[in-house]
mmCIF file of C-alpha atoms and ligand atoms in Angstrom:
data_model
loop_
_atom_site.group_PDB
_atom_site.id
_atom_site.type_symbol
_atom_site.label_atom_id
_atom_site.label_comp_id
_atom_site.label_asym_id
_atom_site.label_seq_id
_atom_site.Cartn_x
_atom_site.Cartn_y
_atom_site.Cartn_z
ATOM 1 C CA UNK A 134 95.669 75.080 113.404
ATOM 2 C CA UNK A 135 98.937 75.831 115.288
ATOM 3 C CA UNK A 136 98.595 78.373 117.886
ATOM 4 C CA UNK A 137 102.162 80.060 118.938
ATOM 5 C CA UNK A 138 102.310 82.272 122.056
ATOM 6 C CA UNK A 139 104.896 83.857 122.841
ATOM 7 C CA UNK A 140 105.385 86.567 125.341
ATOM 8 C CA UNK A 141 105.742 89.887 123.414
ATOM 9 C CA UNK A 142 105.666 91.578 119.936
ATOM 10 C CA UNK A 143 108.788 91.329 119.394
ATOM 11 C CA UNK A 144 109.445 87.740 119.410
ATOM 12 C CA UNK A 145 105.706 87.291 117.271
ATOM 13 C CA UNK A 146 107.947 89.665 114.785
ATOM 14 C CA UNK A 147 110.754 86.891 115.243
ATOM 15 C CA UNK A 148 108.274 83.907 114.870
ATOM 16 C CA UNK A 149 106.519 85.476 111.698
ATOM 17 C CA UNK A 150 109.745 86.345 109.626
ATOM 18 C CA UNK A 151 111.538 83.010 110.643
ATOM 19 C CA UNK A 152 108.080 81.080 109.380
ATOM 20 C CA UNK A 153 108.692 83.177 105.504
ATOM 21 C CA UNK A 154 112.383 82.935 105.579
ATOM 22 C CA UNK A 155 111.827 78.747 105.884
ATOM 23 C CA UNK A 156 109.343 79.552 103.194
ATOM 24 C CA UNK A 157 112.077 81.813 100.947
ATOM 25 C CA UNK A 158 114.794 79.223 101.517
ATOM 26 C CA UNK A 159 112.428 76.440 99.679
ATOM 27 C CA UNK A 160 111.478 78.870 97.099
ATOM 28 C CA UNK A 161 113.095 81.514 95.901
ATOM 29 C CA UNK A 162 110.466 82.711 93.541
ATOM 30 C CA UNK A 163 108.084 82.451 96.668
ATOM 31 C CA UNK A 164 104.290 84.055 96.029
ATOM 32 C CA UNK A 165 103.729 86.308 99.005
ATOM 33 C CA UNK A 166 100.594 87.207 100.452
ATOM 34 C CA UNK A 167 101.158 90.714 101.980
ATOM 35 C CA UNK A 168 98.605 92.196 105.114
ATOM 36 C CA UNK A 169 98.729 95.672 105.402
ATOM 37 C CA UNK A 170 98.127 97.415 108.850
ATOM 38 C CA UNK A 171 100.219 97.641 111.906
ATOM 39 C CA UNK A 172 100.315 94.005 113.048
ATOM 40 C CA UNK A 173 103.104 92.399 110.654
ATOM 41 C CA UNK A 174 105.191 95.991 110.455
ATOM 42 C CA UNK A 175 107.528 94.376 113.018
ATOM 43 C CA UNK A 176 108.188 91.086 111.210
ATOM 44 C CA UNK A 177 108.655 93.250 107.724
ATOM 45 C CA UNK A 178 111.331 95.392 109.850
ATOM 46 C CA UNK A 179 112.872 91.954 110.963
ATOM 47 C CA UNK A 180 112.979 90.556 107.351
ATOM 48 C CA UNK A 181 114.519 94.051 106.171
ATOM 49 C CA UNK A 182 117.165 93.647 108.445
ATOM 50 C CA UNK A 183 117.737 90.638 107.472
ATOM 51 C CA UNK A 184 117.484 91.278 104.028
ATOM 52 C CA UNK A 185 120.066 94.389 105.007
ATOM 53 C CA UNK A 186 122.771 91.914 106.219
ATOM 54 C CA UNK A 187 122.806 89.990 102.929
ATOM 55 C CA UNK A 188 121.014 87.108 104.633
ATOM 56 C CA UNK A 189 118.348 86.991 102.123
ATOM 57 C CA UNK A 190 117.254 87.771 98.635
ATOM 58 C CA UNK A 191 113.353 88.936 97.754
ATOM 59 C CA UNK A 192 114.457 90.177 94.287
ATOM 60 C CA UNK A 193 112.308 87.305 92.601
ATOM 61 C CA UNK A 194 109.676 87.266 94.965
ATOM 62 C CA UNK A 195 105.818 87.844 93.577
ATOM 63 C CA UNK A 196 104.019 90.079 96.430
ATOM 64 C CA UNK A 197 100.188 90.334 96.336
ATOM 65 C CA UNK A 198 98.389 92.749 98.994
ATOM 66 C CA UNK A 199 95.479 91.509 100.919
ATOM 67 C CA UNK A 200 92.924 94.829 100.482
ATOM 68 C CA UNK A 201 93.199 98.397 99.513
ATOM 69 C CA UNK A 202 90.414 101.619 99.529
ATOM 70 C CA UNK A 203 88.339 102.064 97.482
ATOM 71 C CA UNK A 204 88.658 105.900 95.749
ATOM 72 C CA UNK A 205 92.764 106.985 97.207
ATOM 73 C CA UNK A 206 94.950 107.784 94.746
ATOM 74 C CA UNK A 207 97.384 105.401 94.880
ATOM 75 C CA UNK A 208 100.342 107.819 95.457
ATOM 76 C CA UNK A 209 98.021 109.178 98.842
ATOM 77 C CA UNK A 210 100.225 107.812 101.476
ATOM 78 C CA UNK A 211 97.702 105.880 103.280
ATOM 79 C CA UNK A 212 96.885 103.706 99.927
ATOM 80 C CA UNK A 213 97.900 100.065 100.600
ATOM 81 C CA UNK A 214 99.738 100.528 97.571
ATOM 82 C CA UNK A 215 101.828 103.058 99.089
ATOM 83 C CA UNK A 216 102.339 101.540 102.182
ATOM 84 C CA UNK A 217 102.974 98.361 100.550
ATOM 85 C CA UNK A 218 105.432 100.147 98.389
ATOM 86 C CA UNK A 219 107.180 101.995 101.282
ATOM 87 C CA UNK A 220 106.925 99.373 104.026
ATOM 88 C CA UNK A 221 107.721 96.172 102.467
ATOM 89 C CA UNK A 222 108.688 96.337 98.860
ATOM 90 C CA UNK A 223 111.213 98.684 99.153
ATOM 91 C CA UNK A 224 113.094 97.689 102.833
ATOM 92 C CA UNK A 225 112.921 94.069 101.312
ATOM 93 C CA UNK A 226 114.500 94.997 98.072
ATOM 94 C CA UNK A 227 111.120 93.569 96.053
ATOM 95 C CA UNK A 228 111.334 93.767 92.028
ATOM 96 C CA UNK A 229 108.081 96.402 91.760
ATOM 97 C CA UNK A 230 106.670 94.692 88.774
ATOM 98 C CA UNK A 231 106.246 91.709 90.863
ATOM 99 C CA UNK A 232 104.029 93.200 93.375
ATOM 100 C CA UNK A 233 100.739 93.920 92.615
ATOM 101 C CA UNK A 234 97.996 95.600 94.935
ATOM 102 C CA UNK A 235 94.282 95.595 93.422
ATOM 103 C CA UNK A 236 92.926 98.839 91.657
ATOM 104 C CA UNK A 237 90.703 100.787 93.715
ATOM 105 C CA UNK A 238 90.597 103.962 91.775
ATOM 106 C CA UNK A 239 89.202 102.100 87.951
ATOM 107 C CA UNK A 240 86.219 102.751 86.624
ATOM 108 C CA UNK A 241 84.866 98.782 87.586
ATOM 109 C CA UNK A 242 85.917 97.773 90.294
ATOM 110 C CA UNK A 243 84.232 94.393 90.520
ATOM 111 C CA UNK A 244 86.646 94.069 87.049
ATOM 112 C CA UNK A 245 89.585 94.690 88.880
ATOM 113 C CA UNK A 246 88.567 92.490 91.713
ATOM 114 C CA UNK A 247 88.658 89.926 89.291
ATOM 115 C CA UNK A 248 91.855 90.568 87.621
ATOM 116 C CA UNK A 249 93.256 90.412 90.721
ATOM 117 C CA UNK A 250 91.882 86.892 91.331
ATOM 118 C CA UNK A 251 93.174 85.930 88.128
ATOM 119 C CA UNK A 252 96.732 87.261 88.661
ATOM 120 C CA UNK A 253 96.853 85.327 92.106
ATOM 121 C CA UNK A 254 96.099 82.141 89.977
ATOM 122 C CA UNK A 255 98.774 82.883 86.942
ATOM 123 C CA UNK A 256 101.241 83.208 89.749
ATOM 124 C CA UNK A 257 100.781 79.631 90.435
ATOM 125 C CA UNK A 258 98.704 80.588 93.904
ATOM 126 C CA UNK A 259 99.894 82.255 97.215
ATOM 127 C CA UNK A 260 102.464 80.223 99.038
ATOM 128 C CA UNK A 261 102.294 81.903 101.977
ATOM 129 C CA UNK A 262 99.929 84.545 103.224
ATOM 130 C CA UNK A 263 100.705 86.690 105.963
ATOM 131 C CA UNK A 264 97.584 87.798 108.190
ATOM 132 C CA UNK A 265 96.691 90.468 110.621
ATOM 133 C CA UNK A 266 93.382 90.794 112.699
ATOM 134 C CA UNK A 267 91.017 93.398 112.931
ATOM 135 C CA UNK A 268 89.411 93.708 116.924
ATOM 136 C CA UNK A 269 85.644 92.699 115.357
ATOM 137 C CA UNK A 270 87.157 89.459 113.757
ATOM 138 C CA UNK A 271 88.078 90.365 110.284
ATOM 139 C CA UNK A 272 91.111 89.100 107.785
ATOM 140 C CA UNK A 273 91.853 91.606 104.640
ATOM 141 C CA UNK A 274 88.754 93.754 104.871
ATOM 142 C CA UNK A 275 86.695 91.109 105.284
ATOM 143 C CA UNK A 276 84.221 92.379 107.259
ATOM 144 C CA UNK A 277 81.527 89.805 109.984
ATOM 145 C CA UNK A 278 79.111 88.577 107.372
ATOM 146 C CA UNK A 279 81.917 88.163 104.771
ATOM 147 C CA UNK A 280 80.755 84.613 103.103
ATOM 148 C CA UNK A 281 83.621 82.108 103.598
ATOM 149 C CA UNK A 282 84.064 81.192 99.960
ATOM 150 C CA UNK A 283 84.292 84.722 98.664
ATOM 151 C CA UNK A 284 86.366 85.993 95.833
ATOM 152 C CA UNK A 285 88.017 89.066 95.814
ATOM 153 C CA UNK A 286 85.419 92.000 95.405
ATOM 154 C CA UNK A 287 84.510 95.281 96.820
ATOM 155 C CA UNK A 288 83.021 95.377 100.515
ATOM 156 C CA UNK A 289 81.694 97.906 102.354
ATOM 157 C CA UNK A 290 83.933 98.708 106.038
ATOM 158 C CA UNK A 291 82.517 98.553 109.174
ATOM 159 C CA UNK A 292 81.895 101.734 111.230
ATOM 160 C CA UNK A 293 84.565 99.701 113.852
ATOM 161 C CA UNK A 294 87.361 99.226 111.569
ATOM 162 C CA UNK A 295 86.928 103.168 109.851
ATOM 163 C CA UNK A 296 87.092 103.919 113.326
ATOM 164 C CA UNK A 297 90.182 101.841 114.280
ATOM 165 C CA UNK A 298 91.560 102.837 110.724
ATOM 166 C CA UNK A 299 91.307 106.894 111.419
ATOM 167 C CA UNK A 300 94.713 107.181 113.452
ATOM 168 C CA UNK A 301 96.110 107.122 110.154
ATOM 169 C CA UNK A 302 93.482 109.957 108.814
ATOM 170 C CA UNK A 303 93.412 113.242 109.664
ATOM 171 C CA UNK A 304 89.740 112.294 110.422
ATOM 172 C CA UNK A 305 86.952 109.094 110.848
ATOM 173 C CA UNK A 306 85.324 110.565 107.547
ATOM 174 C CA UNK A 307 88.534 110.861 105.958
ATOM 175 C CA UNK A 308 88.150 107.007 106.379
ATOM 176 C CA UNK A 309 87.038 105.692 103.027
ATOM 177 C CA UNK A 310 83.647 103.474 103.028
ATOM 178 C CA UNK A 311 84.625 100.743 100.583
ATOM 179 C CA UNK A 312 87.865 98.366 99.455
ATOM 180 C CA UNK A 313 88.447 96.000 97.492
ATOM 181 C CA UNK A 314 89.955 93.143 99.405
ATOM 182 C CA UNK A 315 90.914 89.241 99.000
ATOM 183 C CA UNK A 316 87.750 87.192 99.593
ATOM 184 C CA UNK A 317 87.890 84.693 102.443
ATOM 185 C CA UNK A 318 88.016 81.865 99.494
ATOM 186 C CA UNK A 319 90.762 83.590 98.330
ATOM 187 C CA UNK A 320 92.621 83.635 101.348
ATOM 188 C CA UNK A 321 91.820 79.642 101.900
ATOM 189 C CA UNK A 322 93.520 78.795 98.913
ATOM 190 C CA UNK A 323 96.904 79.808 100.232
ATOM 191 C CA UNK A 324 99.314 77.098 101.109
ATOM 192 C CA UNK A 325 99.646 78.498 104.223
ATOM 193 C CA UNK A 326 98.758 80.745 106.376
ATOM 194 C CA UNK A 327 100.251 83.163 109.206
ATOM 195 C CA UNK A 328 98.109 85.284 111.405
ATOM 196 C CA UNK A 329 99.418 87.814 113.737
ATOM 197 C CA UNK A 330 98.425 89.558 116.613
ATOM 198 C CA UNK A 331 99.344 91.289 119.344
ATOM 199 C CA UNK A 332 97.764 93.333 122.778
ATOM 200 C CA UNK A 333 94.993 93.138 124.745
ATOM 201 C CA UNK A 334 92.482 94.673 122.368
ATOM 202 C CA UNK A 335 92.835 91.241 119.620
ATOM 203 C CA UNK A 336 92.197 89.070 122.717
ATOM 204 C CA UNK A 337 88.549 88.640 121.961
ATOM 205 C CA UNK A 338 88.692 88.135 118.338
ATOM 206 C CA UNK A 339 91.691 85.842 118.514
ATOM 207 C CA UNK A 340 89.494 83.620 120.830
ATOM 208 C CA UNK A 341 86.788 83.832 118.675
ATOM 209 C CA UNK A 342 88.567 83.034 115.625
ATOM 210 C CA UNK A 343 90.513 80.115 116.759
ATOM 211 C CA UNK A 344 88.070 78.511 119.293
ATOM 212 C CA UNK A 345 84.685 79.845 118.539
ATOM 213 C CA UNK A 346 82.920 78.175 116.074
ATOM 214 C CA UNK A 347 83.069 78.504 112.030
ATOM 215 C CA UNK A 348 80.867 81.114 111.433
ATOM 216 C CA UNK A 349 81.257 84.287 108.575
ATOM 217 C CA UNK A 350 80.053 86.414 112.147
ATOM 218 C CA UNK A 351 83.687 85.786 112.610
ATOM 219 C CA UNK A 352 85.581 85.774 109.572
ATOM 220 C CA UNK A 353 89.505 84.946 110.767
ATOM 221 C CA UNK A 354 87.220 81.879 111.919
ATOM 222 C CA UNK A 355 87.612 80.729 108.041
ATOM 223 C CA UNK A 356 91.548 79.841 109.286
ATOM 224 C CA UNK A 357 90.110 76.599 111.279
ATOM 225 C CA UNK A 358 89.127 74.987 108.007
ATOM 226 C CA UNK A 359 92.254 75.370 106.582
ATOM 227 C CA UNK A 360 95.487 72.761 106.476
ATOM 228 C CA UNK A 361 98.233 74.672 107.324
ATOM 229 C CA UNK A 362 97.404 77.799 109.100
ATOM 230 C CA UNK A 363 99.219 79.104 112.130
ATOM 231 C CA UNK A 364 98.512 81.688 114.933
ATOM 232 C CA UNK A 365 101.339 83.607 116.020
ATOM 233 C CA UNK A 366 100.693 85.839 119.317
ATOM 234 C CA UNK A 367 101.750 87.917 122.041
ATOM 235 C CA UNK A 368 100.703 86.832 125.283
ATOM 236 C CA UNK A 369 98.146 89.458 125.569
ATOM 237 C CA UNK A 370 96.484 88.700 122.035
ATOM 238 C CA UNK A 371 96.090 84.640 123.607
ATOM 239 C CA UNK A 372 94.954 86.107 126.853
ATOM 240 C CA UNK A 373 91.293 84.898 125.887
ATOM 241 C CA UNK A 374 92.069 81.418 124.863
ATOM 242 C CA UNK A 375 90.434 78.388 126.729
ATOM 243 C CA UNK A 376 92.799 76.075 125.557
ATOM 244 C CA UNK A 377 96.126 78.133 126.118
ATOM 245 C CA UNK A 378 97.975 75.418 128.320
ATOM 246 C CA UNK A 379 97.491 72.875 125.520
ATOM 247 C CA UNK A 380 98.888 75.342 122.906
ATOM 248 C CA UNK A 381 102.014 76.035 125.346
ATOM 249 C CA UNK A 382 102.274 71.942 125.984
ATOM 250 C CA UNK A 383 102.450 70.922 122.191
ATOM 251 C CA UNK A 384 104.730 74.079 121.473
ATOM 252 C CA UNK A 385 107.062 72.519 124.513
ATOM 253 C CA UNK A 386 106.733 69.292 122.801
ATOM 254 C CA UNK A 387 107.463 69.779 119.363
ATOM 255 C CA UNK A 388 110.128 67.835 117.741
ATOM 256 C CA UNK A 389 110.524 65.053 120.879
ATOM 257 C CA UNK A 390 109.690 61.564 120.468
ATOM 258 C CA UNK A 391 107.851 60.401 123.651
ATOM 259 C CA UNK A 392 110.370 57.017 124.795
ATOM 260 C CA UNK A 393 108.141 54.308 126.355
ATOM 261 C CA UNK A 394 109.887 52.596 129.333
ATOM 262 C CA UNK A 395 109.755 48.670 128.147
ATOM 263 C CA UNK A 396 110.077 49.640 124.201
ATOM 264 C CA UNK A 397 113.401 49.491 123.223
ATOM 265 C CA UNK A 398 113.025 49.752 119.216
ATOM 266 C CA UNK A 399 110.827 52.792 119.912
ATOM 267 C CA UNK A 400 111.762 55.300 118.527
ATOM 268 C CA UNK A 401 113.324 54.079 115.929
ATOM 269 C CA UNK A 402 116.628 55.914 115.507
ATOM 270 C CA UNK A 403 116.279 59.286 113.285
ATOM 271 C CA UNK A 404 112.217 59.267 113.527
ATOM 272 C CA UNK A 405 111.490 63.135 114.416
ATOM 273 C CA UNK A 406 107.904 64.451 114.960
ATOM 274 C CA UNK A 407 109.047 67.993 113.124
ATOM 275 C CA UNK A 408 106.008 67.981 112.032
ATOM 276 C CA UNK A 409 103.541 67.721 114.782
ATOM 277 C CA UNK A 410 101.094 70.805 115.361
HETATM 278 C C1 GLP B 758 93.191 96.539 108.628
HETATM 279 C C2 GLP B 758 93.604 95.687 107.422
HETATM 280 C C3 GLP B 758 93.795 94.274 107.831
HETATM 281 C C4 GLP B 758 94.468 94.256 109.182
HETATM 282 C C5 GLP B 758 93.499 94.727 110.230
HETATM 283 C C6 GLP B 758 94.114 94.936 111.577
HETATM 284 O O1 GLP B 758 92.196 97.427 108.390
HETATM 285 N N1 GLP B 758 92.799 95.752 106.259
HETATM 286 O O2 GLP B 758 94.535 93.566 106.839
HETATM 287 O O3 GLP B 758 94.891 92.980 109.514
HETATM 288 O O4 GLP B 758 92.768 95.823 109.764
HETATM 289 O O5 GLP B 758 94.859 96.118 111.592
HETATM 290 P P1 GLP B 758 96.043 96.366 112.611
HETATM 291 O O6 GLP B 758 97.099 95.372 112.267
HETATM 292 O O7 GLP B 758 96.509 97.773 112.338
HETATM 293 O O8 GLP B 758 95.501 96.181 113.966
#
């Protein structure tokens, strides 16, 4: 896992939309995994601009959200398909049709959990799947407990995240009690992945999740197993981390080819270590 910290939300913004613009610029026809909540609003207002200045093109971009309630209409404005809709689709110029959120107002749900699996693997699979969060450790609504190879399905929140979730209800109870969200095998199967976080109150569960052990207690945890994932956070979100010199030290590093005193074919001209994590 790569572990970027830099010193406010603005630059994680910065970080994040640079990381799916490299992503856009390989493949126009990118699949994009899209988190909901207020951690990646800033990089989605960063990409709009950017999007704004003629710099880039979304139009054939496929768009799948992470989660969304269980029982909202999906015109109620706090519906991930609205926000989706009004946050991201529409500053990014997105074609609609290729943005799909799952059904949480059907009459079977576990049916449109699975459709929703099986549109993520006609698409050809997520390319890149943006992350938030939440404070007790969860990705998508995958709540502690969450088994690491699930599918997409319907889960049950936890009384932490309706609480965290009310702001944007008029009250907790407004809060619905179940989703339908990405399982964390779902997730996995990403190309890559980009978690982001910011303030003091992720500290504990970015810590957790990136140096605590593998455990479905902890299910942003899952992102240690995987390939290509990268944390990007705010210096408050890494304020927990053990290992945060050695994150700042390869992030210093990146891209420079050590030269040995004594070896003068190394390195050979043109090697670059882009690459190293
Ligand atoms: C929400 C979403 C998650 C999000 C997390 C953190 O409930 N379902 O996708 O990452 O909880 O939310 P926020 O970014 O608002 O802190």
């Amino acid at each position: 896992m790569e572990i970027v910290i830099v010193d406010d939300a603005e630059q994680v913004a910065r970080h994040a939309a640079d990381a799916v613009v490299r992503a856009l610029r390989r493949k126009p026809t990118l699949v994009l995994g899209l988190a909901t909540g207020s951690s990646p609003v800033a990089a989605y207002e960063e990409l709009a601009r950017r999007v704004q200045a003629g710099e880039l093109d979304f139009s054939g971009v496929q768009g799948f959200a992470l989660d969304e309630y269980v029982g909202l209409r999906a015109t109620h404005p706090e519906s991930y398909a609205t926000v989706i809709a009004r946050d991201v689709v529409a500053p990014l110029h997105m074609t609609p049709s290729l943005v799909h959120v799952p059904d949480g107002r059907g009459q079977d749900l576990d049916a449109a959990a699975r459709d929703f699996d099986a549109a993520i693997a006609a698409s050809g699979g997520i390319d890149v799947q943006i992350l938030g969060i939440g404070a007790n450790g969860h990705i998508g609504f995958n709540e502690p407990g969450s088994s690491l190879r699930s599918r997409t399905r319907v889960k049950t929140l936890a009384a932490r995240t309706r609480a965290d979730n009310a702001r944007f209800f008029d009250s907790f109870e407004d809060v619905p009690l179940h989703c339908i969200t990405q399982g964390l095998g779902t997730i996995s199967e990403a190309r890559e992945l980009i978690l982001v976080a910011q303030g003091a109150t992720k500290a504990a569960a970015v810590a957790a999740a990136a140096e605590g052990p593998v455990t479905a207690m902890c299910p942003a945890s899952v992102l240690q197993l995987h390939p290509r994932a990268t944390m990007i956070l705010d210096a408050k979100a890494a304020a927990d981390l053990a290992h945060r010199d050695y994150y700042l030290h390869v992030a210093a590093n990146k891209g420079r080819v050590q030269e040995y005193a004594g070896l003068s074919d190394y390195p050979p001209t043109g090697l670059e270590l882009s690459a190293a994590r």
